[in-house]
Short mmCIF file of C-alpha atoms in Angstrom, two decimals:
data_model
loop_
_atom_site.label_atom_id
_atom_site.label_comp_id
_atom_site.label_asym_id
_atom_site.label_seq_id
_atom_site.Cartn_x
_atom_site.Cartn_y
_atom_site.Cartn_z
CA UNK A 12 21.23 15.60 15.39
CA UNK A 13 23.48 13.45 13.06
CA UNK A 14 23.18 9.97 13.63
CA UNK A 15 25.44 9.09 11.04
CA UNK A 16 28.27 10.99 8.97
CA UNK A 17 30.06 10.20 6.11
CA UNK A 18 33.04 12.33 4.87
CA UNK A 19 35.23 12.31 1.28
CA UNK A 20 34.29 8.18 1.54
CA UNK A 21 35.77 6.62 -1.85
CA UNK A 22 36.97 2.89 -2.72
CA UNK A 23 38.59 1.79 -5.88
CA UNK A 24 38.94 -1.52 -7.08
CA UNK A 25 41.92 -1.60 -9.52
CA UNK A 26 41.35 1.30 -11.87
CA UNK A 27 38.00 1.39 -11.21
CA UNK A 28 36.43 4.26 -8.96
CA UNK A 29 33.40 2.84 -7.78
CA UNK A 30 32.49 5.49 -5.03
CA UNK A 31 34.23 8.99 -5.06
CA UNK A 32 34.25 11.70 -2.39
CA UNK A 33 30.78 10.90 -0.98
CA UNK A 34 29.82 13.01 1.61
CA UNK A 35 26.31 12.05 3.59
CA UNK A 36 24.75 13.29 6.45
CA UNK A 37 21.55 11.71 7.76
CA UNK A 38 19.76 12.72 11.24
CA UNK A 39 18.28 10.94 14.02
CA UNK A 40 14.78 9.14 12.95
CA UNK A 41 15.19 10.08 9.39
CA UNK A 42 14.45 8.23 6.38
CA UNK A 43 16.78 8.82 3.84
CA UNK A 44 16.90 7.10 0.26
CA UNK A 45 20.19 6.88 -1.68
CA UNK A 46 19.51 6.17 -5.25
CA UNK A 47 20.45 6.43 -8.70
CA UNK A 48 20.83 3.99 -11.95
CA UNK A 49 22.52 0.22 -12.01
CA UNK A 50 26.15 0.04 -11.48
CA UNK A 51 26.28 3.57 -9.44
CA UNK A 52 27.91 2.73 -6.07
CA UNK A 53 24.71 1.75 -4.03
CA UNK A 54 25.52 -1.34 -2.76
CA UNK A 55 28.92 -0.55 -2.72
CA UNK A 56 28.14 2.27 -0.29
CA UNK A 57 26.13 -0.56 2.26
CA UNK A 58 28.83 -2.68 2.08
CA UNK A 59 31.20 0.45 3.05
CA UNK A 60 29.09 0.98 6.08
CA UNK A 61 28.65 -2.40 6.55
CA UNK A 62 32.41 -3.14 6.54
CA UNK A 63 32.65 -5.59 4.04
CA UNK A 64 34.59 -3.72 2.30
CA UNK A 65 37.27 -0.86 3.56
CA UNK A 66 37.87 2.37 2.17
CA UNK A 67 40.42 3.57 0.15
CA UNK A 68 39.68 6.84 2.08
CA UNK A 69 36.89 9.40 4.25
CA UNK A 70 35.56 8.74 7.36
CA UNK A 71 32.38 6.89 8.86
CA UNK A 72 30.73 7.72 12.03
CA UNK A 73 27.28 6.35 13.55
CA UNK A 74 26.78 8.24 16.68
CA UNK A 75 30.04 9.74 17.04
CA UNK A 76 32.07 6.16 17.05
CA UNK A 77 34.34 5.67 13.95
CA UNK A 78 33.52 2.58 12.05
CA UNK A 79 36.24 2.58 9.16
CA UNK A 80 38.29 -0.77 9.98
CA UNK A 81 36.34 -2.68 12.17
CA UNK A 82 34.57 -5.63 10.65
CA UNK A 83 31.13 -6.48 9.83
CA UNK A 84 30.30 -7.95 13.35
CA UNK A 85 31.83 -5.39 15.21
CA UNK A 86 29.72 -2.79 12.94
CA UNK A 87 26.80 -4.44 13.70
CA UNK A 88 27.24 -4.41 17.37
CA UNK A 89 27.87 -0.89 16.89
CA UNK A 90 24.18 -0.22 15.65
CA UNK A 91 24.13 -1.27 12.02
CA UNK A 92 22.17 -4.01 10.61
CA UNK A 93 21.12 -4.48 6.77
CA UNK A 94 18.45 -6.67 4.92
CA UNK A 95 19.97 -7.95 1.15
CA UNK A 96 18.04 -7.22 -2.64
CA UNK A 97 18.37 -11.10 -2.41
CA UNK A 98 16.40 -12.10 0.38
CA UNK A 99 19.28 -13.82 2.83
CA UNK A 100 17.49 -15.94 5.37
CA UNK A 101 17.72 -19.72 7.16
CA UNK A 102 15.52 -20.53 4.79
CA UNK A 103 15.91 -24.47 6.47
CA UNK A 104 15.11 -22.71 9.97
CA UNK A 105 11.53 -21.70 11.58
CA UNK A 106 10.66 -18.23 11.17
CA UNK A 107 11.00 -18.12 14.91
CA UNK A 108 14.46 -19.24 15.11
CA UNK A 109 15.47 -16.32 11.65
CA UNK A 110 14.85 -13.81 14.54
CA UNK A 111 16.92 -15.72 17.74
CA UNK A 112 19.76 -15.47 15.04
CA UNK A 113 19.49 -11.73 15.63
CA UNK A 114 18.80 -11.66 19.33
CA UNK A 115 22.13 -13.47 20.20
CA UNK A 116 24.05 -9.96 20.20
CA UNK A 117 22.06 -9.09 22.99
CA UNK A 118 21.50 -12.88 25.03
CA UNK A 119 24.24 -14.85 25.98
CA UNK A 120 25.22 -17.91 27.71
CA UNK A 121 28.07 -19.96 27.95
CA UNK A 122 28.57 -23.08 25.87
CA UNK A 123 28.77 -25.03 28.59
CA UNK A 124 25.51 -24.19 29.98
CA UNK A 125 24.23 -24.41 26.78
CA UNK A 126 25.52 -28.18 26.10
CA UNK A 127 24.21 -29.29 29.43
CA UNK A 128 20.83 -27.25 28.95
CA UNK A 129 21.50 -25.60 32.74
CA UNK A 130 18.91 -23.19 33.99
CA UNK A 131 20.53 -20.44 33.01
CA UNK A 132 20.24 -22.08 29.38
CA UNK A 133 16.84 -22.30 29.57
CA UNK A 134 16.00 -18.58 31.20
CA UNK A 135 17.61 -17.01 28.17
CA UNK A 136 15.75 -19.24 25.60
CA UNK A 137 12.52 -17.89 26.92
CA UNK A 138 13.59 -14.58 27.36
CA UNK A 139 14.95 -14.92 23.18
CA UNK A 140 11.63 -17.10 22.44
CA UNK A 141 9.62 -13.77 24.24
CA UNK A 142 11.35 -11.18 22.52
CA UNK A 143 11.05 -13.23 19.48
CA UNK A 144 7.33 -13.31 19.21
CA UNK A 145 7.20 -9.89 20.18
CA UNK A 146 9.04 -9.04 16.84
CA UNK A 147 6.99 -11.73 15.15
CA UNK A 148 3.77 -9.96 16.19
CA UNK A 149 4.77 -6.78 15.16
CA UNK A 150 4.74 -7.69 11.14
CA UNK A 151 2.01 -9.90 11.67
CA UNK A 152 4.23 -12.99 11.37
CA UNK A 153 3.20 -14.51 15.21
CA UNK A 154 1.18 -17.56 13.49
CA UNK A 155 3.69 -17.93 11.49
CA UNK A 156 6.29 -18.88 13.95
CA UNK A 157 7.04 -22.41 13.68
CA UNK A 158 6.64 -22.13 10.32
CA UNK A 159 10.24 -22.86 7.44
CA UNK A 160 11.09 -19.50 6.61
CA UNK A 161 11.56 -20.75 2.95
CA UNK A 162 7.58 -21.77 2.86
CA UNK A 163 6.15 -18.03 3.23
CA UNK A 164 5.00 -15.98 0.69
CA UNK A 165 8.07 -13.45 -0.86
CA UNK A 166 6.45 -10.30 1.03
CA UNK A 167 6.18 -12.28 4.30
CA UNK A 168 9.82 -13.34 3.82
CA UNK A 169 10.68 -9.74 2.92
CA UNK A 170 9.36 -8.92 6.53
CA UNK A 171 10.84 -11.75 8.25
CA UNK A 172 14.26 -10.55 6.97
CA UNK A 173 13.70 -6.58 8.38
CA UNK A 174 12.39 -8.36 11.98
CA UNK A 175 15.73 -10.41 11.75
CA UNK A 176 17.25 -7.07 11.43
CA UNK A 177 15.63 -5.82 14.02
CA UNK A 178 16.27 -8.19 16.47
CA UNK A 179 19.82 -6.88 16.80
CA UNK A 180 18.03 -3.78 18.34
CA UNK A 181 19.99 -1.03 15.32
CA UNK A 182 20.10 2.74 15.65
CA UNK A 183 20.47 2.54 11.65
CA UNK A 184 18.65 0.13 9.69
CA UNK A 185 19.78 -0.67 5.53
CA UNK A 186 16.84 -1.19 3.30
CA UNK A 187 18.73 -2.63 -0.13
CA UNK A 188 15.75 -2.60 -2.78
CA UNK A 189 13.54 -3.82 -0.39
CA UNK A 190 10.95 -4.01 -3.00
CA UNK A 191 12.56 -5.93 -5.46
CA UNK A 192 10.04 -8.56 -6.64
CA UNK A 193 7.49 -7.13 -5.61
CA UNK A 194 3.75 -6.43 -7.32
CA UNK A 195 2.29 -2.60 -6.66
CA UNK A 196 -0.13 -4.15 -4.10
CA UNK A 197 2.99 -5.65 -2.11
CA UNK A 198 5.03 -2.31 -2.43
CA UNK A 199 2.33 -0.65 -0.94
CA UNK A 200 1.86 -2.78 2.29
CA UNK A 201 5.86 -2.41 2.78
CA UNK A 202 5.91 1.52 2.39
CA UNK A 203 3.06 0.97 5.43
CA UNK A 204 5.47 -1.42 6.74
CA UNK A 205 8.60 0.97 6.83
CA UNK A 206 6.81 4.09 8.23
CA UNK A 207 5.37 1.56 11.20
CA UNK A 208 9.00 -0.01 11.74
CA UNK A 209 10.34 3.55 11.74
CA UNK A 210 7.82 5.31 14.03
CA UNK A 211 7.37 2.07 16.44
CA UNK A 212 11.07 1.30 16.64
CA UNK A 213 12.12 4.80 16.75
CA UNK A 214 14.38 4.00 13.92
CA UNK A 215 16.84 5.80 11.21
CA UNK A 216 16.48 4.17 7.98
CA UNK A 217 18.80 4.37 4.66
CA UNK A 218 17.17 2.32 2.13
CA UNK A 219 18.57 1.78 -2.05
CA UNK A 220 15.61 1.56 -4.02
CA UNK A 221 14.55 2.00 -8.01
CA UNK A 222 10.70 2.50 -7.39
CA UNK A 223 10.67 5.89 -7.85
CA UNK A 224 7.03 6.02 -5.91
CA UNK A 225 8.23 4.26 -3.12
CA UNK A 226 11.24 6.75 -2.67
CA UNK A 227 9.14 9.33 -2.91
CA UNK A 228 6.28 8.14 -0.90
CA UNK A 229 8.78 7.81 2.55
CA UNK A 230 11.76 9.62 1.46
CA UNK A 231 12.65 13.01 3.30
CA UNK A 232 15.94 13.16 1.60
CA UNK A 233 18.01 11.71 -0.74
CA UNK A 234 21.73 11.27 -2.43
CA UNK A 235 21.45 10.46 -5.67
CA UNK A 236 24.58 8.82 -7.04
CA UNK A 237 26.07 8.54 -10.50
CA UNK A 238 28.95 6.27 -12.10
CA UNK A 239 30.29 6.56 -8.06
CA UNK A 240 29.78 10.10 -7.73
CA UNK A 241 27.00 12.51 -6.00
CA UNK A 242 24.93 13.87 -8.72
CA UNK A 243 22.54 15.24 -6.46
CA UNK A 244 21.48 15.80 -2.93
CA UNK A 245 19.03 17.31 -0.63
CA UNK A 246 14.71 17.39 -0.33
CA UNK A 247 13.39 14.41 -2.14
CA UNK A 248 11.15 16.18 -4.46
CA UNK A 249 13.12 18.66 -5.21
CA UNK A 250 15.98 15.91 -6.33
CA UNK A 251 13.44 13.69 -7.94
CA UNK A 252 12.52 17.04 -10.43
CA UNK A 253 16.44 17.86 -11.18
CA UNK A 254 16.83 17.54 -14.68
CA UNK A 255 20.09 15.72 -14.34
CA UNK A 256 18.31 13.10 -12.59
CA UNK A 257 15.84 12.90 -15.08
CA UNK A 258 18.67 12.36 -17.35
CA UNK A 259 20.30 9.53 -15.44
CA UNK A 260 17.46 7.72 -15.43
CA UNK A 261 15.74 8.49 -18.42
CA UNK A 262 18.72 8.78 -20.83
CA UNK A 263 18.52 12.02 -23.38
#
């Protein structure tokens, strides 16, 4: 069953095309890579999904709902959430308090109570602290709860960023180069990492990625795109062995 659907999606930015006619189907629980050289729509895609940018035209649907014009926050809501190439956290926060940012979508309270620390203030901040931990635990992070984000090691920071993610409880989860920076040891642990996070959680993953092992370590499928456009699509190794993919990468 499609989870989400993408249809004829294209954006230009003056003359430029930067993503033409895309079309993108991707199923419940899959894990789907989109990839192809610098400069060919990638992140341009996420941030289609993501709504920071619009369309020019084509549709987007995650689970039936249209997201083309809402914003980012409404997206998110929706079942979307993303992790950056650059890592984006509170790097000044605890690594506890990187995943309450992400549990807020689903704990609320009123600022009054909140101001006057009420009971009902203080039932939801150990619920969030709970559910927290829980996520902490899962990537191994639980010790390093009170911890500044900014003080752990780049692949622990890489993780802290996905649990973030997480904590907004996604049906689709964005991966962008989620190994960026990292040593073949590291890369390793997160393709472990990913197929946990997507068999625990239950979860459909997209992820943009250049390691060519990685992709086609977890990868069922993938897009492949070129100067904006689809260059090729369908079984990862299959794709991986087109000769025009070669070619984009590899040059003549």
């Amino acid at each position: 069953m499609a989870l989400l659907e993408v249809r004829n999606l294209g954006i230009s930015f003056g003359g430029l095309r930067a993503v033409d006619s895309l079309d993108m189907t991707i199923d419940q629980g899959q894990l789907y890579g989109l990839i192809g050289p610098n400069g060919a729509g990638k992140t341009t895609v996420f941030n289609l999904l993501t709504g920071v940018y619009r369309p020019t035209e084509g549709i987007i649907t995650l689970d039936g709902q249209n997201l083309v014009g809402k914003k980012t926050v409404e997206i998110n809501k929706a079942g979307i959430a993303r992790t950056f190439q650059n890592i984006r956290l509170f790097k000044n926060m605890s690594v506890m308090d990187n995943v309450k940012i992400g549990l807020h979508n689903h704990f609320k309270y009123n600022l009054f109570t909140g101001i006057l620390r009420l009971p009902g203030y203080r039932k939801v901040e150990k619920s969030m602290d709970e559910r927290a931990m829980e996520l902490l635990k899962v990537f191994d992070l639980d010790k390093e709860a009170g911890n500044m984000a900014a003080n752990l090691p780049y692949g622990k920071q890489r993780k802290l960023e996905i649990a973030r993610a997480l904590a907004t409880e996604p049906k689709l989860l964005l991966l962008d180069e989620p190994a960026a920076g990292m040593n073949p040891n590291e890369t390793e642990e997160l393709m472990k990492t990913i197929q946990f996070v997507r068999e625990k959680f239950k979860m459909t993953i997209l992820l943009i990625e250049h390691d060519m092992k990685l992709v086609s370590g977890i990868c069922e499928e993938v897009t492949v795109l070129n100067f904006g456009t689809v260059l090729a699509q369908g079984k990862t190794g299959d794709v991986l062995n087109d000769p025009r993919v070669v070619k984009a990468y590899l040059g003549e």
